[in-house]
Short mmCIF file of C-alpha atoms in Angstrom, two decimals:
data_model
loop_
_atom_site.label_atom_id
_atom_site.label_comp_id
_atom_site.label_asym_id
_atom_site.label_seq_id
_atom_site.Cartn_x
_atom_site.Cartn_y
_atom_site.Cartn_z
CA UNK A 283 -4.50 -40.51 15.00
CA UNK A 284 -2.38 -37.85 13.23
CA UNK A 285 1.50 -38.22 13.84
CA UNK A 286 2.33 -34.70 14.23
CA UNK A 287 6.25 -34.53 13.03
CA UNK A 288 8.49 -32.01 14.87
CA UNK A 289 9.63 -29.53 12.00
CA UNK A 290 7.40 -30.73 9.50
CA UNK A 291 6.27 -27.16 8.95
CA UNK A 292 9.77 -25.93 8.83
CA UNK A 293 10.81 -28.61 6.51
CA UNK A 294 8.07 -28.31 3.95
CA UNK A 295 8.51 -24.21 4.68
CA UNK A 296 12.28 -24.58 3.41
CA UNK A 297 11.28 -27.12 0.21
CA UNK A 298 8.62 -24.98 -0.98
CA UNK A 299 11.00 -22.05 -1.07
CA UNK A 300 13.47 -23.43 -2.97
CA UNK A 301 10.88 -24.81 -5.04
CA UNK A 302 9.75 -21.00 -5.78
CA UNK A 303 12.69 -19.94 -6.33
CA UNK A 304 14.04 -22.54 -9.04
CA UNK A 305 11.09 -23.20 -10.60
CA UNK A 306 8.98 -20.47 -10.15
CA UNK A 307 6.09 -19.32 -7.84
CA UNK A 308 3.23 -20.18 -10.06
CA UNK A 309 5.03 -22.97 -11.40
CA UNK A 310 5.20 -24.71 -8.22
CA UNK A 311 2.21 -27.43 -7.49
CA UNK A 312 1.43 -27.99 -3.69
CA UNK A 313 2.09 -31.77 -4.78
CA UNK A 314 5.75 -31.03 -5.56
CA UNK A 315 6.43 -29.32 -1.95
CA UNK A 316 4.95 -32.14 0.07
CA UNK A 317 6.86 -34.94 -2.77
CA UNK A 318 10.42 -32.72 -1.92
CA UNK A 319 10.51 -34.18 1.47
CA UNK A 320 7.97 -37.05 1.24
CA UNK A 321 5.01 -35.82 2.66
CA UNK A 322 1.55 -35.47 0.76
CA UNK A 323 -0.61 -32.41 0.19
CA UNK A 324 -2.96 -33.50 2.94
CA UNK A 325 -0.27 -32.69 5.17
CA UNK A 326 1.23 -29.41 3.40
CA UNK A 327 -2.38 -28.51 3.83
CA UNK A 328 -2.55 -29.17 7.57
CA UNK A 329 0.15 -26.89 8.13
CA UNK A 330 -0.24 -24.03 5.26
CA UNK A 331 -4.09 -22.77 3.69
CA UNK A 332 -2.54 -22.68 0.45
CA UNK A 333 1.01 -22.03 -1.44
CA UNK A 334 0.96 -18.39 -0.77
CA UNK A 335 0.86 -18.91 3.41
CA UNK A 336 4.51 -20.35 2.97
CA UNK A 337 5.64 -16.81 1.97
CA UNK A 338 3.09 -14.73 4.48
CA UNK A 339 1.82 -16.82 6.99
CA UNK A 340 3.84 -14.70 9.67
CA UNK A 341 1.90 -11.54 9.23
CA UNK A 342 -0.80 -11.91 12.20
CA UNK A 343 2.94 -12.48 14.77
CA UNK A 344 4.28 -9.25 13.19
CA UNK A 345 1.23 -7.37 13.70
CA UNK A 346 0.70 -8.57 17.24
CA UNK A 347 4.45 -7.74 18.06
CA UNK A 348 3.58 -4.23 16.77
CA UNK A 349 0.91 -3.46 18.42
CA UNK A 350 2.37 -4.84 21.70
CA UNK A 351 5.02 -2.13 21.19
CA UNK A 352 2.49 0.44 21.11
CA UNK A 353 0.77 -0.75 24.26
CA UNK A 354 4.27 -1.12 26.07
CA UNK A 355 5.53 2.58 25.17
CA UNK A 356 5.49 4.82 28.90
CA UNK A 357 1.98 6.48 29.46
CA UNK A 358 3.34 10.07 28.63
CA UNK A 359 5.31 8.79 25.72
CA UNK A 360 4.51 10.82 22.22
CA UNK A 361 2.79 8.96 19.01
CA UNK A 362 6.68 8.57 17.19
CA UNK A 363 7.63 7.27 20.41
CA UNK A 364 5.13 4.90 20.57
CA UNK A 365 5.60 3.56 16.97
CA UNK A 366 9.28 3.57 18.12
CA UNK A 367 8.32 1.21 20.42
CA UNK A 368 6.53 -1.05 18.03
CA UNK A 369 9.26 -1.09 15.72
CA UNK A 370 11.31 -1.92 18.64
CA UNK A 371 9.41 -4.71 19.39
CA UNK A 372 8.96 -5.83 15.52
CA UNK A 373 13.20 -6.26 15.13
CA UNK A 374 12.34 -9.29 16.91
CA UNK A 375 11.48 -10.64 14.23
CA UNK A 376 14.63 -10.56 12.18
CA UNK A 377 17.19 -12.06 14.06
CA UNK A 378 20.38 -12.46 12.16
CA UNK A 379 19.95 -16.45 11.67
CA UNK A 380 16.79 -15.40 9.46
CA UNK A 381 17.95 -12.88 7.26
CA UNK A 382 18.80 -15.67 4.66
CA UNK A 383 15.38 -17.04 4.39
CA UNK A 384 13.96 -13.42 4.17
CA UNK A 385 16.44 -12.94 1.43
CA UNK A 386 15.29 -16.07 -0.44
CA UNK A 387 11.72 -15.00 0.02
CA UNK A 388 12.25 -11.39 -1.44
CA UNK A 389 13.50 -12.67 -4.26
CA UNK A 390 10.80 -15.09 -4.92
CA UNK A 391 8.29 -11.97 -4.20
CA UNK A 392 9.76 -10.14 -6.64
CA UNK A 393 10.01 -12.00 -9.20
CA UNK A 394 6.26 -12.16 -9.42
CA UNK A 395 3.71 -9.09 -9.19
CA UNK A 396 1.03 -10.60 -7.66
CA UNK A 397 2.91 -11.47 -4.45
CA UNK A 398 4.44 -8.33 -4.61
CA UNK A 399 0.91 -6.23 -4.88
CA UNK A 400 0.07 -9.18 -1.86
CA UNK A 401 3.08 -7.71 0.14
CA UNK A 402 2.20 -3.93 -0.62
CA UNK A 403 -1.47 -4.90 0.86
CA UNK A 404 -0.03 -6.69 3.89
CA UNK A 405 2.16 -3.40 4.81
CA UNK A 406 -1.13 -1.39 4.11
CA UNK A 407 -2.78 -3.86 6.35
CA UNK A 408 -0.08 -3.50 9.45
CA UNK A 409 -0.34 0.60 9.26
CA UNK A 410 -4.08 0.33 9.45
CA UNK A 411 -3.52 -2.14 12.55
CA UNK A 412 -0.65 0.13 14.31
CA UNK A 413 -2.90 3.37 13.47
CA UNK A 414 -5.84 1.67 15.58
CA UNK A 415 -3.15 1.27 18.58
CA UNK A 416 -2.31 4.62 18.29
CA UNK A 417 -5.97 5.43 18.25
CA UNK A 418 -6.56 3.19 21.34
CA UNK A 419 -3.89 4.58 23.15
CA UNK A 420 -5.94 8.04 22.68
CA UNK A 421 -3.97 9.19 19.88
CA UNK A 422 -6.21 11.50 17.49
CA UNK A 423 -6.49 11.51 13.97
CA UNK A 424 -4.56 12.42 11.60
CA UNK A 425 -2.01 11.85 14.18
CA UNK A 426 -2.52 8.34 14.45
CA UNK A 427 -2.19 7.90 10.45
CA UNK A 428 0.62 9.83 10.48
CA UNK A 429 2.69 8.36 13.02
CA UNK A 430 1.69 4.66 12.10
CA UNK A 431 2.49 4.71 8.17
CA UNK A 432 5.77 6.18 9.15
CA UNK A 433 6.68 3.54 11.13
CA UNK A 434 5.19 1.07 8.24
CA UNK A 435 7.57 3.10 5.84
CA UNK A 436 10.43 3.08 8.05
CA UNK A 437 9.95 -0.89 8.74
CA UNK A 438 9.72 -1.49 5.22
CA UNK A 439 13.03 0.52 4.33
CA UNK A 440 14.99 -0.79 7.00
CA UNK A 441 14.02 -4.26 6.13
CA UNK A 442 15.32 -3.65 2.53
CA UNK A 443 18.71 -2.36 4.10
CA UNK A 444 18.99 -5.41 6.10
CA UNK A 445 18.77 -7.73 3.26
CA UNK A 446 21.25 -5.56 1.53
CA UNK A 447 24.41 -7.77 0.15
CA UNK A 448 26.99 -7.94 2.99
CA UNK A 449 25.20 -5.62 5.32
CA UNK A 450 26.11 -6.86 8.95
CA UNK A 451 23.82 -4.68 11.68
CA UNK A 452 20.99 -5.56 13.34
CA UNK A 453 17.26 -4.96 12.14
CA UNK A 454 16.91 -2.94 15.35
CA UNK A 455 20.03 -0.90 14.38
CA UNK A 456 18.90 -0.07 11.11
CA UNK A 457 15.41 0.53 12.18
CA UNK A 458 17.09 3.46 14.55
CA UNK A 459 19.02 4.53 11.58
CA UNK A 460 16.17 4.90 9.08
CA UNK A 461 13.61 6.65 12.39
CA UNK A 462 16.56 9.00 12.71
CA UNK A 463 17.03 10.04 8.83
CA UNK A 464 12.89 10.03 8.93
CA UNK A 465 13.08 12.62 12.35
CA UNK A 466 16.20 14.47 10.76
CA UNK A 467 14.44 15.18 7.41
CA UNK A 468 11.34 16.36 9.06
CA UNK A 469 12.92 18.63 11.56
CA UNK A 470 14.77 20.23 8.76
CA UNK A 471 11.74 21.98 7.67
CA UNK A 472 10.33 22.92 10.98
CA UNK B 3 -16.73 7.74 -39.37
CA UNK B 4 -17.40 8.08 -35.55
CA UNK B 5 -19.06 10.84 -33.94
CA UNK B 6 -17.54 12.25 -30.87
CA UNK B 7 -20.04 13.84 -29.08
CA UNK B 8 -18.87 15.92 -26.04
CA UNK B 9 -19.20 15.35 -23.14
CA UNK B 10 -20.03 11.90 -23.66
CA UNK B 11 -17.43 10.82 -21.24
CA UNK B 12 -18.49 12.82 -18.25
CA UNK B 13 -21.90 11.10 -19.37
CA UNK B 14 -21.12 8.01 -19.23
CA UNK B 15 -19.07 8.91 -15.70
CA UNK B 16 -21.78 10.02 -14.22
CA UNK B 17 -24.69 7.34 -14.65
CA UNK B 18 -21.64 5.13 -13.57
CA UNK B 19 -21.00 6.45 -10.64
CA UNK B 20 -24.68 6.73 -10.08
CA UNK B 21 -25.21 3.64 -10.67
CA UNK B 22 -22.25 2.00 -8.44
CA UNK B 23 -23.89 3.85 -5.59
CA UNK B 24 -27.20 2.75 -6.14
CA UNK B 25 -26.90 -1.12 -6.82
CA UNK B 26 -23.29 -1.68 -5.93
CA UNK B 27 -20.33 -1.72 -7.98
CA UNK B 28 -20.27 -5.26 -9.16
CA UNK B 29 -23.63 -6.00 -9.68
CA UNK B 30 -23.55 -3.30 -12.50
CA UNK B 31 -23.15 -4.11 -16.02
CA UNK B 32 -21.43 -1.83 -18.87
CA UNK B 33 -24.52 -2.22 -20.75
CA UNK B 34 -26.85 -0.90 -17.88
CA UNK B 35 -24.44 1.89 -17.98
CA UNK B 36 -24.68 2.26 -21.42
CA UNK B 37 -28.20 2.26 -21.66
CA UNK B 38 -28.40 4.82 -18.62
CA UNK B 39 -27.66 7.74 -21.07
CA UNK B 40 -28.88 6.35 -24.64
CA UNK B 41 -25.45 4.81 -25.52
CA UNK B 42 -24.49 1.40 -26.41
CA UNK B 43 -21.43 -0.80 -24.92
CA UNK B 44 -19.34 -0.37 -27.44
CA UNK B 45 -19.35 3.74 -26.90
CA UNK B 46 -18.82 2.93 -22.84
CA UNK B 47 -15.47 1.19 -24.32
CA UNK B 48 -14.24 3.61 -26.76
CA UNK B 49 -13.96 5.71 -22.99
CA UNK B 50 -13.21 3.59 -20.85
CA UNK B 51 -11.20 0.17 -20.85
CA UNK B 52 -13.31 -1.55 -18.37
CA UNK B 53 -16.26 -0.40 -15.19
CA UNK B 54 -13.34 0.18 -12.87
CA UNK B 55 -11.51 2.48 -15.05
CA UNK B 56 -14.42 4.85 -14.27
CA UNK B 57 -13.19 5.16 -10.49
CA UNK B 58 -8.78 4.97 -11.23
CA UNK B 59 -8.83 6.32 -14.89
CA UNK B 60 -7.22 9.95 -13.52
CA UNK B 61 -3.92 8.18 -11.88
CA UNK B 62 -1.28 8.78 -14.45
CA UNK B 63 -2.32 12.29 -14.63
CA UNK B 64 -1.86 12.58 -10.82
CA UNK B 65 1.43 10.83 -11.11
CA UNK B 66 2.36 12.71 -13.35
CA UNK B 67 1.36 16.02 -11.15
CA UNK B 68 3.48 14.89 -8.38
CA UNK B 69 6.33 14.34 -10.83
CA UNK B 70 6.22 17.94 -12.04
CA UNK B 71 6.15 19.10 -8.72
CA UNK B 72 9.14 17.65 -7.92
CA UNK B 73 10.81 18.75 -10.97
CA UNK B 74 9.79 22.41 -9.92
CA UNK B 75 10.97 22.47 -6.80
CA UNK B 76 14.00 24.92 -6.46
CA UNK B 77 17.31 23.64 -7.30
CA UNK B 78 18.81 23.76 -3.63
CA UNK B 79 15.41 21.84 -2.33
CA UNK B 80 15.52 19.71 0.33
CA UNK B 81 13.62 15.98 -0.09
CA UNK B 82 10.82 17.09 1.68
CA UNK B 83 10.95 20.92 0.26
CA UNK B 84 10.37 18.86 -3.30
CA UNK B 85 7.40 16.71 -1.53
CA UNK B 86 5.70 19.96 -0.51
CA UNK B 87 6.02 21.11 -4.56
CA UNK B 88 4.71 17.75 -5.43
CA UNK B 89 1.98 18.19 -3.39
CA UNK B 90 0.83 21.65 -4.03
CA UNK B 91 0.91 20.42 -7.79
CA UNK B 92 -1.50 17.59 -7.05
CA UNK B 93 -3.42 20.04 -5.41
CA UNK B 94 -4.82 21.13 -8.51
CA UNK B 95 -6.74 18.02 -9.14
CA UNK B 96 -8.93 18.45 -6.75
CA UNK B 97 -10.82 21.76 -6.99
CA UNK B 98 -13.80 22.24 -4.41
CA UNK B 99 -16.28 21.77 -6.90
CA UNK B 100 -15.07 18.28 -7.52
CA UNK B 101 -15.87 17.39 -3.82
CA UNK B 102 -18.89 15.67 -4.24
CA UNK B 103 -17.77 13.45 -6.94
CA UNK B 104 -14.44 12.61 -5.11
CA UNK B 105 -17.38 11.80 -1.95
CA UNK B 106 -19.50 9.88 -4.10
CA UNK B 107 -15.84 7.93 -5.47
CA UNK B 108 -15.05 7.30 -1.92
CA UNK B 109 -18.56 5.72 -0.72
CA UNK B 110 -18.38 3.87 -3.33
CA UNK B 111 -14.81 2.36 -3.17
CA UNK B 112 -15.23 1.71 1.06
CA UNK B 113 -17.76 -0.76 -0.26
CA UNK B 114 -16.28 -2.69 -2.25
CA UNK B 115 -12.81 -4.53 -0.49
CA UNK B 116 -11.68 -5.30 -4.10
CA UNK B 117 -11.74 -1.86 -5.14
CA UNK B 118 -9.74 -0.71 -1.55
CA UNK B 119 -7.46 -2.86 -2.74
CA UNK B 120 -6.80 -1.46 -6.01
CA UNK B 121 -6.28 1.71 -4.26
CA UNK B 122 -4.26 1.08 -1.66
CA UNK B 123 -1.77 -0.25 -4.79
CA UNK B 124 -2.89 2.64 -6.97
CA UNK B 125 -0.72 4.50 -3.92
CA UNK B 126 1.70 2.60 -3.32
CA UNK B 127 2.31 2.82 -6.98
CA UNK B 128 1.97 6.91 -7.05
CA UNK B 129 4.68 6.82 -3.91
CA UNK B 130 7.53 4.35 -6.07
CA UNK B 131 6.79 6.97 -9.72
CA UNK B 132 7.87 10.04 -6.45
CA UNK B 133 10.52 8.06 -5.29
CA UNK B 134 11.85 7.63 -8.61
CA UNK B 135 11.33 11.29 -9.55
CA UNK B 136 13.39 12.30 -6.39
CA UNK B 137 16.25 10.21 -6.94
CA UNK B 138 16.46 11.80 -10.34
CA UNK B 139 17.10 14.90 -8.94
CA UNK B 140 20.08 13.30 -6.88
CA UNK B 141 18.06 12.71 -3.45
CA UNK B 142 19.75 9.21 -2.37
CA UNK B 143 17.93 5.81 -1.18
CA UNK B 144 16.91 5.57 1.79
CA UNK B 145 15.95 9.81 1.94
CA UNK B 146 13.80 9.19 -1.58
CA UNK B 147 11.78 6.65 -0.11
CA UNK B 148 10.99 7.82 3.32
CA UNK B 149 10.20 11.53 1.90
CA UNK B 150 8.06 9.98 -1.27
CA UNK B 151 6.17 7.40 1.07
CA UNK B 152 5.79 10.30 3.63
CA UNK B 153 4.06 12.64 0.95
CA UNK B 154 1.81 10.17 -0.37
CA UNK B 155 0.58 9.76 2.98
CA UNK B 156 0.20 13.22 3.85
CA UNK B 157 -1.83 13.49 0.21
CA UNK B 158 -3.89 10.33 1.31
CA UNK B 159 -4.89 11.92 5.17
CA UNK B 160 -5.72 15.48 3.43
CA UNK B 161 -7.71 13.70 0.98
CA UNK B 162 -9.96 11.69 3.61
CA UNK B 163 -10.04 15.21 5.53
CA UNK B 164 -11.23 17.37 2.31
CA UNK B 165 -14.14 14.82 1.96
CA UNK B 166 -15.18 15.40 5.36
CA UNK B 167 -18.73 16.56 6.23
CA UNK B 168 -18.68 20.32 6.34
CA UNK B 169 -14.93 20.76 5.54
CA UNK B 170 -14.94 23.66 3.56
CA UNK B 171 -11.09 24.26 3.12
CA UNK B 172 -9.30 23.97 -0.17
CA UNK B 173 -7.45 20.99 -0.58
CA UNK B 174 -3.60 23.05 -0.70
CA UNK B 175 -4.61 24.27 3.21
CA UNK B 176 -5.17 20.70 4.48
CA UNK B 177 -2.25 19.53 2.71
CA UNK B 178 0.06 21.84 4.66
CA UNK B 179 -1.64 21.54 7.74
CA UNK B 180 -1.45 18.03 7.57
CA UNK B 181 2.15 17.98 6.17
CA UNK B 182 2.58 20.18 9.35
CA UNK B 183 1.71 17.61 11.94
CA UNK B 184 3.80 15.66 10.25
CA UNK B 185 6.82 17.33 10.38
CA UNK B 186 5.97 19.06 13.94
CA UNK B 187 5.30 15.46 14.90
CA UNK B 188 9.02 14.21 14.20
CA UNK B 189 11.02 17.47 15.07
CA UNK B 190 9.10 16.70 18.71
CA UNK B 191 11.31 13.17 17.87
CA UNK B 192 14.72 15.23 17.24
#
């Protein structure tokens, strides 16, 4: 019978990234993790497919809270209101008690290209998943597109502001923020 | 001494791209390529560094496109005003009689998840060089982003609507009418 440890995930989660970060991404061995708080690598593996999971193993959750956005925006509500929604529903993510760990892990993303050209693909992935929403909520294309990569982009650039160096606000504030300098700029040229 | 033939590029290009339709992109060789117009390997790589240079080798060029764009743009341009210059520049690249080989690129990409991959970073990369061209002209973070990552977007929906069956427009009409949605979509937002 397996003992299954409460927090063994978290714990190897939290020696892995320090790992990564003071020795390196590629540097670290999946031996090293499990040895940092006396596990072995047959139980890092029952918890993580393989080093990289530590940093993105969340990304199926953030989808799923997007699209759940979508599908809770009213029944008359526009396609930016609907990715509002989702992005809404994605600040759920971040509250403030994580934004230390997500700072540790964008650090150890970019300080190496390939997990940063594995993070570009991930975002890539998300649009494609919150454009199919849109799509299933009868949004056409390009509309759909459109309105879904924005919200990727304005995710993406509020999550960089919220991992800003003494920057206090909620994700959910900043999210607004960034949607409104996204709405302002457009409306400018209409 | 080494004679450049011309045309030899466009060639080689060709029985590529033929050839990447016909048996699939990784199962063909350089040399089959090579051998496809009377030429030997080492030719294929005095044009091109490797087989998937064939399908990306024009990116710099369209960076570099958007990046006079922006530079054109009027002095008193707004972030998206410069976009819309950006874009009409990168217009150019894509003349209707290059439709069926930008068709034939796209088949042959969407079957091959490698080579989606490649693009997908190919623009993410093009949206950080238009970003970076913005803020040289003074636009600040977060505005450079959100209007660089917007443009490449609208580029990337135009593009997938120029290939279209039938579509007959010039690429400059679908960009605006796209980058119209776009910004009708978010002044509905304001």
């Amino acid at each position: 019978m397996v003992r299954w440890e409460p927090g063994t995930r978290e714990r190897l989660q939290a020696a892995a990234m320090d790992l990564y970060v003071s020795r390196g991404f590629e540097r670290t061995t999946v031996a090293e993790i499990a040895q940092a708080v006396g596990l072995t690598e047959r139980t890092f593996f029952r918890h993580f497919a393989d080093k990289r999971e530590v940093l993105f193993g969340g990304q199926e959750l953030l989808e799923q809270a997007f699209v759940d956005g979508v599908a809770a925006a009213a029944p008359d509500a526009s396609p930016l209101a609907m990715v509002e929604s989702a992005l809404s529903a994605a600040a759920g993510f971040f509250p403030a008690e994580r934004r230390s760990h997500s700072r540790q892990r964008q650090t150890i993303i970019a300080a190496n290209p390939a997990l940063q050209e594995r993070e570009l693909l991930k975002m890539a992935a998300l649009a494609a998943v919150v454009a199919a929403a849109l799509r299933a909520r009868g949004v056409p294309e390009a509309s759909a597109t459109l309105a879904a990569e924005s919200g990727v982009t304005v995710f993406g650039v509020a999550f960089v502001k919220w991992l800003a160096e003494g920057e206090q606000r909620s994700f959910l504030d900043i999210e607004r923020e960034v949607l409104g300098e996204l709405v302002a700029m457009a409306a400018g040229a209409a």
